[in-house]
Amino acid sequence: MTGDASRRAPGGRAASAPLMGKATEPTIFEYSAPGRRAWSLRTTGLPEWSAEELVPAAHLRAEPLALPEVAERDLVGHFTRLSHRQYSVDLGAYPLGSCTMKYNPKVCDEAASLAAFRDVHPATPPVGAQGWLQVLVELEEALCEITGMAAATLQPAAGAAGELTGLLLMRAWHELAGERRTRVVVPESAHGTNPASVTLGGYTPVTVGTDARGLVDRAALAAVLGPDVAGIVLTNPNTLGLFEEEILEIAQMVHDVGGLLYYDGANLNPILGVVRPGDMGFDIVHLNLHKTFATPHGGGGPGAGPVAVSQRLVDLLPGPRPVRVGDGYGFATPPRSIGRIHSFHGNALVLLRAWCYIKLNGGEGLRRVAQVSVLNANWLHEKLRGAYDFPFDRPVMHECVVSAASLKRETGVRALDVAKRLLEEGFHAPTVYFPLVVEESLMIEPTETESPETVAALAEALVSIAAEARAHAAAGEHQPAHDAPRTTPVGRLDETRAARKLVATFDARERPAD
Amino acid sequence: MNAPEELHYTPDHEWVRAEEGGARIGITDFAQDALGDVVYVQLPTVGTTVAKGDTIGEIESTKSVSEVYAPLSGEIVAVNSDLAAAPQHLNEDPYGEGWICAIAASAPDELESLLNAEKYRELTAT
């Protein structure tokens, strides 16, 4: 299937990624040779001192630190080879559910590389950084318009930092009212990080299950709500890719006991410009700019996790915040601020990329982003019917969750094997075994950035993997998927052994003698 | 899935074997199969008093982290410390070497509220 389909999926399929061979790349330490350097100060004319002349003997190391000693050419070769063994959003489709990995437009990177932005020190007084402040203020205003909130902090460094900020705001709000609430409700279908953030925020998470439709079980919610509940953390659409249709009723129930509603922005992508968390009754919203607003994600970060709040929480926001002052811009710290969450103004160059993305798309463009992401996910979902199980057979939002439970029973090929086999077809694997409420789950999010041809090729690959497994099972043959991936530079890793016998460091001194 | 006749079960997939001096606790064959390869087991502390339904431990597999709930109220009187070095016992022998802890039940009647093997098999049949 590779030949034709790769032509038909120009953006998404990476099966032709160039690789020179399957040899293992040694660690940088193994390239080390004594005295070799990637730099030289010999032509600078500067005098040289030895460490002994500058540092008192008591503070000197007895033995030199075992740092790798390599020439520049070898250093660049090593990291370039490693980079060529990586999958990335630039290389091909990255249908990782729950995490919105989408292509990052290069024009945003170009803006972030302009010296006028890049070379401004964050401590520059407002008078010398009016352009930067304008970007930050306009980004805050745009994010508030998109989410339907009153004001936002741009400081949090990423999603987890945003979640913690949101929970600290929740705590500060209740403490201001003289209340000490102890529990926060986290539905089973919430984003995976939520229970950990709730715990870090000093609250006890209380789980509420999912009903037969895949939505929050309202009867179970009613049973746990009470005066000790500080709030609820919700993702809408939820982690099953389903829209919580009764969100207004849920908001009413939580507000009735004095709790706040926290919106996890992980799944904002499919509702951009269509509905707003603020209109659903949310009090606190965090956004993952590296997901929804196409800034670099994962190892390519850093991320950014702004937190927007409703009017009654504005005075608690972290500060100082960039604000409009007359015709220009300055800083102001909210009167009851919970304090700083990040040095200076957060990951500013990421914020700049998101500002570019919003400006480039405009309101209509952002709405189109949402619509196409939902269309792609539903189209893909429907193509998988018959090959995989549909635990919740209803229209999805930006991602779909299917199950390999029947496939596993019939053929012995599990969700993990499907994911590994998909790598051989030139696609990044989807999320597997999450959400936990679905057995053998595959959680797939094609995003709006992939072309119809790529989504078709991805669907075809997933269907053919299931068909291949059933054909091999019927013939009583060994399953190729159990050995996958066979074409990648690194094959199937023994994840169990790696977890049971964890070795997290490399020590060159333990290297056996040649 | 294997569910021995003489054991008692919870809907959360723990098993209980009534023994002299304390009831032995573990997770079922169904649970270990659903979890996949177990890589770490967090055990309770001997001497801890627990109520039925309390979290008494955590099982981490390559897929997920799951909690173990006390099927009975009482005091933890023994734990299977071999699991620290050999978490695979939970997969290989869930009803034998993979036992998790023993509880001296303070309300032995609670045993009657658990599922018998037949009921548990019904629960896990797909």
Short mmCIF file of C-alpha atoms in Angstrom, two decimals, chain A residues 1-10 13 425 427 453-454 457 460:
data_model
loop_
_atom_site.label_atom_id
_atom_site.label_comp_id
_atom_site.label_asym_id
_atom_site.label_seq_id
_atom_site.Cartn_x
_atom_site.Cartn_y
_atom_site.Cartn_z
CA MET A 1 0.00 0.00 0.00
CA THR A 2 3.00 2.28 0.43
CA GLY A 3 3.62 3.35 -3.16
CA ASP A 4 0.37 4.97 -4.22
CA ALA A 5 -0.77 6.01 -0.80
CA SER A 6 2.41 7.98 -0.03
CA ARG A 7 1.86 10.01 -3.18
CA ARG A 8 -1.71 10.60 -2.09
CA ALA A 9 -0.71 11.70 1.43
CA PRO A 10 2.01 14.24 0.74
CA ARG A 13 2.88 9.87 5.52
CA GLU A 425 3.18 2.55 7.57
CA PHE A 427 2.53 7.41 10.71
CA GLU A 453 -5.62 12.53 1.44
CA THR A 454 -3.55 12.06 4.59
CA ALA A 457 -4.24 7.12 4.03
CA GLU A 460 -6.61 2.88 5.18
#
